[in-house]
Amino acid sequence: MSSIRVLLVDDHPVVRAGLRAMLGDFPGVNVVAEAADGDAALAELGKLHTLGEPVDLVLMDLQMGSGMDGVTATQKIRAGEAGTPPPPVLILTTYDTDADILAAVEAGASGYMLKDAPPEQIRQAVLSAAAGQTALAPEVAARLMGQIRNPSQVLSGREVQLLELLATGMSNRAIAKQLFISEATVKTHLVHIYSKLGVDNRTAAIATATQRRIIRGH
Amino acid sequence: MSSIRVLLVDDHPVVRAGLRAMLGDFPGVNVVAEAADGDAALAELGKLHTLGEPVDLVLMDLQMGSGMDGVTATQKIRAGEAGTPPPPVLILTTYDTDADILAAVEAGASGYMLKDAPPEQIRQAVLSAAAGQTALAPEVAARLMGQIRNPSQVLSGREVQLLELLATGMSNRAIAKQLFISEATVKTHLVHIYSKLGVDNRTAAIATATQRRIIRGH
DNA sequence: GCGGGGGTCATCCAAATGGTTGATTCAGGC
DNA sequence: GCCTGAATCAACCATTTGGATGACCCCCGC
């Protein structure tokens, strides 16, 4: 079987160097290009395709300091916007919030790994993803399992949306206006959120939602 | 001049590999050991010292998934607890919150760099730090400058302390009990914090304090 | 030794938030 | 068709928070 041709997308030179070195040690894996953001990644994919050197797998970070972020880039790649038969995209990032994971999966990622994973785990994920299979980090899988096992504590989409606005410091009134609903409804949602999270005020809701990685704390 | 002997401390295998590769490309720099947390770092320092192969510079991450964190490790190293003449410690991390920077400087770090820095910047920092000079990332330097230029907006230590408790979701009463002060005092501090941050409620204070990296959003 | 800033506390009042109950609409599953 | 859960709204009241003012102590620098 021929070698797996990989495109690295990460804005940190240090991390790119690390992945290049690590993947270089894996037999059957070949890093053929690198990009520092989503735009560059799409450009690289197109370029390599016209050169007749297609990419078998994209290793993508989600957080990119500038330029197109990882989720958008994944969407565009999977939608075929690079002008190529879309290669699978394996997310490799530091954060594992519910929001991030869901966004990545919806964007069409075929895997989600964390950067602190041991090399062997990353190697397995790369091979799986390149073979068209799904590759989830144990931590990520565990979070999804937990949600399925305890659905009563799963926040609805609307509730997460409120929580995100809450975390920006908006008042109930401001949130109501922003979402075109009444303050009463905002309060109802908040009560539900509090009971699901087991807290009794908004700051605590933000704190535990951040800790449980339901929303971003950054 | 002989080569600079470096100890890498970072819990991410990927990042260690990246730094090893990157530093390996710098002439006059030599990675002689690695550690995944603070405890291991101290052990390595001691071991290398008894072997007569002292370390010239420690490259340290602040966030360590488990084991001793980077600030504590830096403190102990600089206090000579590794049983060696303390080598300079250069912090290399992803985050640049005020709290992190101050803690690192107080712990005795002689530099503070960010992981998304270009290799050349990292090389300069390594050389400076090994030579006993201070090496600050431009972003970090800018933040310190900003504080000096606009001292009216600098929060006092007590205020930051309150802010951190605030961010955990505690009520004024709970904060008062925790700090052994009255609720009235808590409210006074909060008013000062609000005016310094330019906000008018606690959640907004948390949001902007997190954004401005006065406290951690994690 | 005087001023200023940080930290502490109190009181009073207005505004925002939390908690409860109850009700309507709508979509989806059995 | 019925039930459930999500989302919407309202009215009420208790509690918490926010804002303003004034005061005391202590340390440090000029």
PDB file of N, CA and C in Angstrom, chain B residues 37-96:
ATOM      1  N   ASP B  37       6.761  17.030  33.315  1.00  0.00           N
ATOM      2  CA  ASP B  37       6.183  17.888  34.348  1.00  0.00           C
ATOM      3  C   ASP B  37       7.277  18.397  35.284  1.00  0.00           C
ATOM      4  N   GLY B  38       6.892  19.195  36.269  1.00  0.00           N
ATOM      5  CA  GLY B  38       7.856  19.844  37.139  1.00  0.00           C
ATOM      6  C   GLY B  38       8.694  18.871  37.956  1.00  0.00           C
ATOM      7  N   ASP B  39       8.043  17.835  38.479  1.00  0.00           N
ATOM      8  CA  ASP B  39       8.776  16.864  39.287  1.00  0.00           C
ATOM      9  C   ASP B  39       9.901  16.233  38.467  1.00  0.00           C
ATOM     10  N   ALA B  40       9.512  15.790  37.272  1.00  0.00           N
ATOM     11  CA  ALA B  40      10.498  15.145  36.400  1.00  0.00           C
ATOM     12  C   ALA B  40      11.615  16.128  36.054  1.00  0.00           C
ATOM     13  N   ALA B  41      11.259  17.400  35.899  1.00  0.00           N
ATOM     14  CA  ALA B  41      12.266  18.403  35.549  1.00  0.00           C
ATOM     15  C   ALA B  41      13.307  18.530  36.660  1.00  0.00           C
ATOM     16  N   LEU B  42      12.819  18.619  37.911  1.00  0.00           N
ATOM     17  CA  LEU B  42      13.756  18.725  39.029  1.00  0.00           C
ATOM     18  C   LEU B  42      14.647  17.493  39.105  1.00  0.00           C
ATOM     19  N   ALA B  43      14.040  16.333  38.907  1.00  0.00           N
ATOM     20  CA  ALA B  43      14.799  15.086  38.955  1.00  0.00           C
ATOM     21  C   ALA B  43      15.888  15.084  37.877  1.00  0.00           C
ATOM     22  N   GLU B  44      15.501  15.496  36.674  1.00  0.00           N
ATOM     23  CA  GLU B  44      16.469  15.521  35.570  1.00  0.00           C
ATOM     24  C   GLU B  44      17.625  16.460  35.887  1.00  0.00           C
ATOM     25  N   LEU B  45      17.305  17.636  36.419  1.00  0.00           N
ATOM     26  CA  LEU B  45      18.354  18.604  36.743  1.00  0.00           C
ATOM     27  C   LEU B  45      19.350  17.998  37.725  1.00  0.00           C
ATOM     28  N   GLY B  46      18.786  17.361  38.774  1.00  0.00           N
ATOM     29  CA  GLY B  46      19.659  16.759  39.776  1.00  0.00           C
ATOM     30  C   GLY B  46      20.538  15.690  39.163  1.00  0.00           C
ATOM     31  N   LYS B  47      19.914  14.838  38.359  1.00  0.00           N
ATOM     32  CA  LYS B  47      20.632  13.729  37.744  1.00  0.00           C
ATOM     33  C   LYS B  47      21.781  14.233  36.866  1.00  0.00           C
ATOM     34  N   LEU B  48      21.454  15.198  36.016  1.00  0.00           N
ATOM     35  CA  LEU B  48      22.471  15.713  35.090  1.00  0.00           C
ATOM     36  C   LEU B  48      23.608  16.393  35.854  1.00  0.00           C
ATOM     37  N   HIS B  49      23.251  17.006  36.981  1.00  0.00           N
ATOM     38  CA  HIS B  49      24.272  17.691  37.765  1.00  0.00           C
ATOM     39  C   HIS B  49      25.265  16.696  38.361  1.00  0.00           C
ATOM     40  N   THR B  50      24.703  15.627  38.921  1.00  0.00           N
ATOM     41  CA  THR B  50      25.603  14.626  39.519  1.00  0.00           C
ATOM     42  C   THR B  50      26.451  13.946  38.453  1.00  0.00           C
ATOM     43  N   LEU B  51      25.937  13.905  37.213  1.00  0.00           N
ATOM     44  CA  LEU B  51      26.700  13.305  36.134  1.00  0.00           C
ATOM     45  C   LEU B  51      27.766  14.255  35.610  1.00  0.00           C
ATOM     46  N   GLY B  52      27.767  15.474  36.161  1.00  0.00           N
ATOM     47  CA  GLY B  52      28.744  16.455  35.688  1.00  0.00           C
ATOM     48  C   GLY B  52      28.381  17.036  34.338  1.00  0.00           C
ATOM     49  N   GLU B  53      27.068  16.950  34.014  1.00  0.00           N
ATOM     50  CA  GLU B  53      26.617  17.511  32.734  1.00  0.00           C
ATOM     51  C   GLU B  53      25.555  18.565  32.984  1.00  0.00           C
ATOM     52  N   PRO B  54      25.925  19.693  33.580  1.00  0.00           N
ATOM     53  CA  PRO B  54      24.942  20.675  34.029  1.00  0.00           C
ATOM     54  C   PRO B  54      24.145  21.259  32.867  1.00  0.00           C
ATOM     55  N   VAL B  55      22.952  21.775  33.210  1.00  0.00           N
ATOM     56  CA  VAL B  55      22.055  22.362  32.218  1.00  0.00           C
ATOM     57  C   VAL B  55      22.249  23.876  32.210  1.00  0.00           C
ATOM     58  N   ASP B  56      22.298  24.469  31.018  1.00  0.00           N
ATOM     59  CA  ASP B  56      22.516  25.917  30.919  1.00  0.00           C
ATOM     60  C   ASP B  56      21.218  26.707  30.886  1.00  0.00           C
ATOM     61  N   LEU B  57      20.125  26.033  30.515  1.00  0.00           N
ATOM     62  CA  LEU B  57      18.847  26.739  30.355  1.00  0.00           C
ATOM     63  C   LEU B  57      17.700  25.746  30.434  1.00  0.00           C
ATOM     64  N   VAL B  58      16.637  26.154  31.146  1.00  0.00           N
ATOM     65  CA  VAL B  58      15.433  25.328  31.200  1.00  0.00           C
ATOM     66  C   VAL B  58      14.357  26.017  30.370  1.00  0.00           C
ATOM     67  N   LEU B  59      13.767  25.286  29.412  1.00  0.00           N
ATOM     68  CA  LEU B  59      12.655  25.798  28.619  1.00  0.00           C
ATOM     69  C   LEU B  59      11.394  25.176  29.206  1.00  0.00           C
ATOM     70  N   MET B  60      10.533  26.026  29.799  1.00  0.00           N
ATOM     71  CA  MET B  60       9.448  25.481  30.618  1.00  0.00           C
ATOM     72  C   MET B  60       8.068  25.942  30.153  1.00  0.00           C
ATOM     73  N   ASP B  61       7.165  24.992  30.022  1.00  0.00           N
ATOM     74  CA  ASP B  61       5.754  25.337  29.798  1.00  0.00           C
ATOM     75  C   ASP B  61       5.117  25.615  31.152  1.00  0.00           C
ATOM     76  N   LEU B  62       4.092  26.453  31.158  1.00  0.00           N
ATOM     77  CA  LEU B  62       3.423  26.737  32.438  1.00  0.00           C
ATOM     78  C   LEU B  62       2.331  25.724  32.747  1.00  0.00           C
ATOM     79  N   GLN B  63       1.522  25.431  31.734  1.00  0.00           N
ATOM     80  CA  GLN B  63       0.410  24.501  31.955  1.00  0.00           C
ATOM     81  C   GLN B  63       0.893  23.068  31.830  1.00  0.00           C
ATOM     82  N   MET B  64       0.702  22.318  32.892  1.00  0.00           N
ATOM     83  CA  MET B  64       1.082  20.918  32.834  1.00  0.00           C
ATOM     84  C   MET B  64      -0.155  20.117  33.265  1.00  0.00           C
ATOM     85  N   GLY B  65      -0.544  19.205  32.400  1.00  0.00           N
ATOM     86  CA  GLY B  65      -1.769  18.456  32.658  1.00  0.00           C
ATOM     87  C   GLY B  65      -1.804  17.858  34.051  1.00  0.00           C
ATOM     88  N   SER B  66      -0.727  17.212  34.428  1.00  0.00           N
ATOM     89  CA  SER B  66      -0.680  16.629  35.770  1.00  0.00           C
ATOM     90  C   SER B  66       0.712  16.892  36.341  1.00  0.00           C
ATOM     91  N   GLY B  67       0.919  16.559  37.596  1.00  0.00           N
ATOM     92  CA  GLY B  67       2.214  16.780  38.226  1.00  0.00           C
ATOM     93  C   GLY B  67       2.403  18.246  38.577  1.00  0.00           C
ATOM     94  N   MET B  68       3.629  18.576  38.956  1.00  0.00           N
ATOM     95  CA  MET B  68       3.912  19.935  39.401  1.00  0.00           C
ATOM     96  C   MET B  68       3.801  20.930  38.242  1.00  0.00           C
ATOM     97  N   ASP B  69       3.146  22.060  38.479  1.00  0.00           N
ATOM     98  CA  ASP B  69       2.985  23.029  37.397  1.00  0.00           C
ATOM     99  C   ASP B  69       4.266  23.843  37.178  1.00  0.00           C
ATOM    100  N   GLY B  70       4.261  24.611  36.110  1.00  0.00           N
ATOM    101  CA  GLY B  70       5.469  25.300  35.698  1.00  0.00           C
ATOM    102  C   GLY B  70       5.938  26.379  36.655  1.00  0.00           C
ATOM    103  N   VAL B  71       4.982  27.108  37.253  1.00  0.00           N
ATOM    104  CA  VAL B  71       5.369  28.174  38.174  1.00  0.00           C
ATOM    105  C   VAL B  71       6.067  27.598  39.403  1.00  0.00           C
ATOM    106  N   THR B  72       5.446  26.585  39.976  1.00  0.00           N
ATOM    107  CA  THR B  72       6.044  25.938  41.146  1.00  0.00           C
ATOM    108  C   THR B  72       7.427  25.384  40.808  1.00  0.00           C
ATOM    109  N   ALA B  73       7.508  24.729  39.661  1.00  0.00           N
ATOM    110  CA  ALA B  73       8.783  24.143  39.258  1.00  0.00           C
ATOM    111  C   ALA B  73       9.842  25.234  39.109  1.00  0.00           C
ATOM    112  N   THR B  74       9.451  26.353  38.505  1.00  0.00           N
ATOM    113  CA  THR B  74      10.393  27.457  38.326  1.00  0.00           C
ATOM    114  C   THR B  74      10.897  27.961  39.681  1.00  0.00           C
ATOM    115  N   GLN B  75       9.950  28.155  40.595  1.00  0.00           N
ATOM    116  CA  GLN B  75      10.312  28.571  41.949  1.00  0.00           C
ATOM    117  C   GLN B  75      11.365  27.654  42.536  1.00  0.00           C
ATOM    118  N   LYS B  76      11.073  26.364  42.493  1.00  0.00           N
ATOM    119  CA  LYS B  76      11.961  25.394  43.140  1.00  0.00           C
ATOM    120  C   LYS B  76      13.318  25.367  42.458  1.00  0.00           C
ATOM    121  N   ILE B  77      13.310  25.428  41.143  1.00  0.00           N
ATOM    122  CA  ILE B  77      14.584  25.413  40.427  1.00  0.00           C
ATOM    123  C   ILE B  77      15.425  26.627  40.824  1.00  0.00           C
ATOM    124  N   ARG B  78      14.789  27.805  40.791  1.00  0.00           N
ATOM    125  CA  ARG B  78      15.520  29.031  41.102  1.00  0.00           C
ATOM    126  C   ARG B  78      15.943  29.075  42.566  1.00  0.00           C
ATOM    127  N   ALA B  79      15.213  28.363  43.414  1.00  0.00           N
ATOM    128  CA  ALA B  79      15.598  28.310  44.833  1.00  0.00           C
ATOM    129  C   ALA B  79      16.721  27.315  45.061  1.00  0.00           C
ATOM    130  N   GLY B  80      17.138  26.651  43.994  1.00  0.00           N
ATOM    131  CA  GLY B  80      18.241  25.712  44.108  1.00  0.00           C
ATOM    132  C   GLY B  80      17.854  24.350  44.645  1.00  0.00           C
ATOM    133  N   GLU B  81      16.544  24.058  44.610  1.00  0.00           N
ATOM    134  CA  GLU B  81      16.097  22.793  45.198  1.00  0.00           C
ATOM    135  C   GLU B  81      16.511  21.570  44.399  1.00  0.00           C
ATOM    136  N   ALA B  82      16.965  21.808  43.178  1.00  0.00           N
ATOM    137  CA  ALA B  82      17.409  20.657  42.397  1.00  0.00           C
ATOM    138  C   ALA B  82      18.834  20.267  42.777  1.00  0.00           C
ATOM    139  N   GLY B  83      19.413  21.017  43.730  1.00  0.00           N
ATOM    140  CA  GLY B  83      20.765  20.704  44.175  1.00  0.00           C
ATOM    141  C   GLY B  83      21.817  21.174  43.191  1.00  0.00           C
ATOM    142  N   THR B  84      21.434  22.118  42.340  1.00  0.00           N
ATOM    143  CA  THR B  84      22.387  22.617  41.349  1.00  0.00           C
ATOM    144  C   THR B  84      22.447  24.133  41.434  1.00  0.00           C
ATOM    145  N   PRO B  85      23.534  24.721  40.915  1.00  0.00           N
ATOM    146  CA  PRO B  85      23.488  26.171  40.715  1.00  0.00           C
ATOM    147  C   PRO B  85      22.342  26.425  39.754  1.00  0.00           C
ATOM    148  N   PRO B  86      21.336  27.207  40.148  1.00  0.00           N
ATOM    149  CA  PRO B  86      20.118  27.304  39.342  1.00  0.00           C
ATOM    150  C   PRO B  86      20.348  27.889  37.962  1.00  0.00           C
ATOM    151  N   PRO B  87      19.992  27.130  36.914  1.00  0.00           N
ATOM    152  CA  PRO B  87      20.069  27.652  35.551  1.00  0.00           C
ATOM    153  C   PRO B  87      18.920  28.622  35.308  1.00  0.00           C
ATOM    154  N   PRO B  88      19.050  29.540  34.351  1.00  0.00           N
ATOM    155  CA  PRO B  88      17.925  30.412  34.021  1.00  0.00           C
ATOM    156  C   PRO B  88      16.757  29.600  33.452  1.00  0.00           C
ATOM    157  N   VAL B  89      15.551  30.097  33.727  1.00  0.00           N
ATOM    158  CA  VAL B  89      14.346  29.415  33.244  1.00  0.00           C
ATOM    159  C   VAL B  89      13.630  30.331  32.254  1.00  0.00           C
ATOM    160  N   LEU B  90      13.438  29.835  31.053  1.00  0.00           N
ATOM    161  CA  LEU B  90      12.703  30.596  30.041  1.00  0.00           C
ATOM    162  C   LEU B  90      11.323  29.970  29.880  1.00  0.00           C
ATOM    163  N   ILE B  91      10.274  30.770  30.169  1.00  0.00           N
ATOM    164  CA  ILE B  91       8.906  30.250  30.045  1.00  0.00           C
ATOM    165  C   ILE B  91       8.501  30.267  28.576  1.00  0.00           C
ATOM    166  N   LEU B  92       7.933  29.160  28.112  1.00  0.00           N
ATOM    167  CA  LEU B  92       7.443  29.086  26.734  1.00  0.00           C
ATOM    168  C   LEU B  92       6.053  28.486  26.789  1.00  0.00           C
ATOM    169  N   THR B  93       5.047  29.328  26.610  1.00  0.00           N
ATOM    170  CA  THR B  93       3.696  28.848  26.844  1.00  0.00           C
ATOM    171  C   THR B  93       2.721  29.425  25.831  1.00  0.00           C
ATOM    172  N   THR B  94       1.490  28.982  25.877  1.00  0.00           N
ATOM    173  CA  THR B  94       0.495  29.430  24.899  1.00  0.00           C
ATOM    174  C   THR B  94      -0.242  30.660  25.387  1.00  0.00           C
ATOM    175  N   TYR B  95      -0.337  30.804  26.715  1.00  0.00           N
ATOM    176  CA  TYR B  95      -1.192  31.843  27.280  1.00  0.00           C
ATOM    177  C   TYR B  95      -0.377  33.030  27.768  1.00  0.00           C
ATOM    178  N   ASP B  96      -0.992  34.189  27.680  1.00  0.00           N
ATOM    179  CA  ASP B  96      -0.275  35.359  28.162  1.00  0.00           C
ATOM    180  C   ASP B  96      -1.194  36.224  29.033  1.00  0.00           C
TER     181      ASP B  96
END
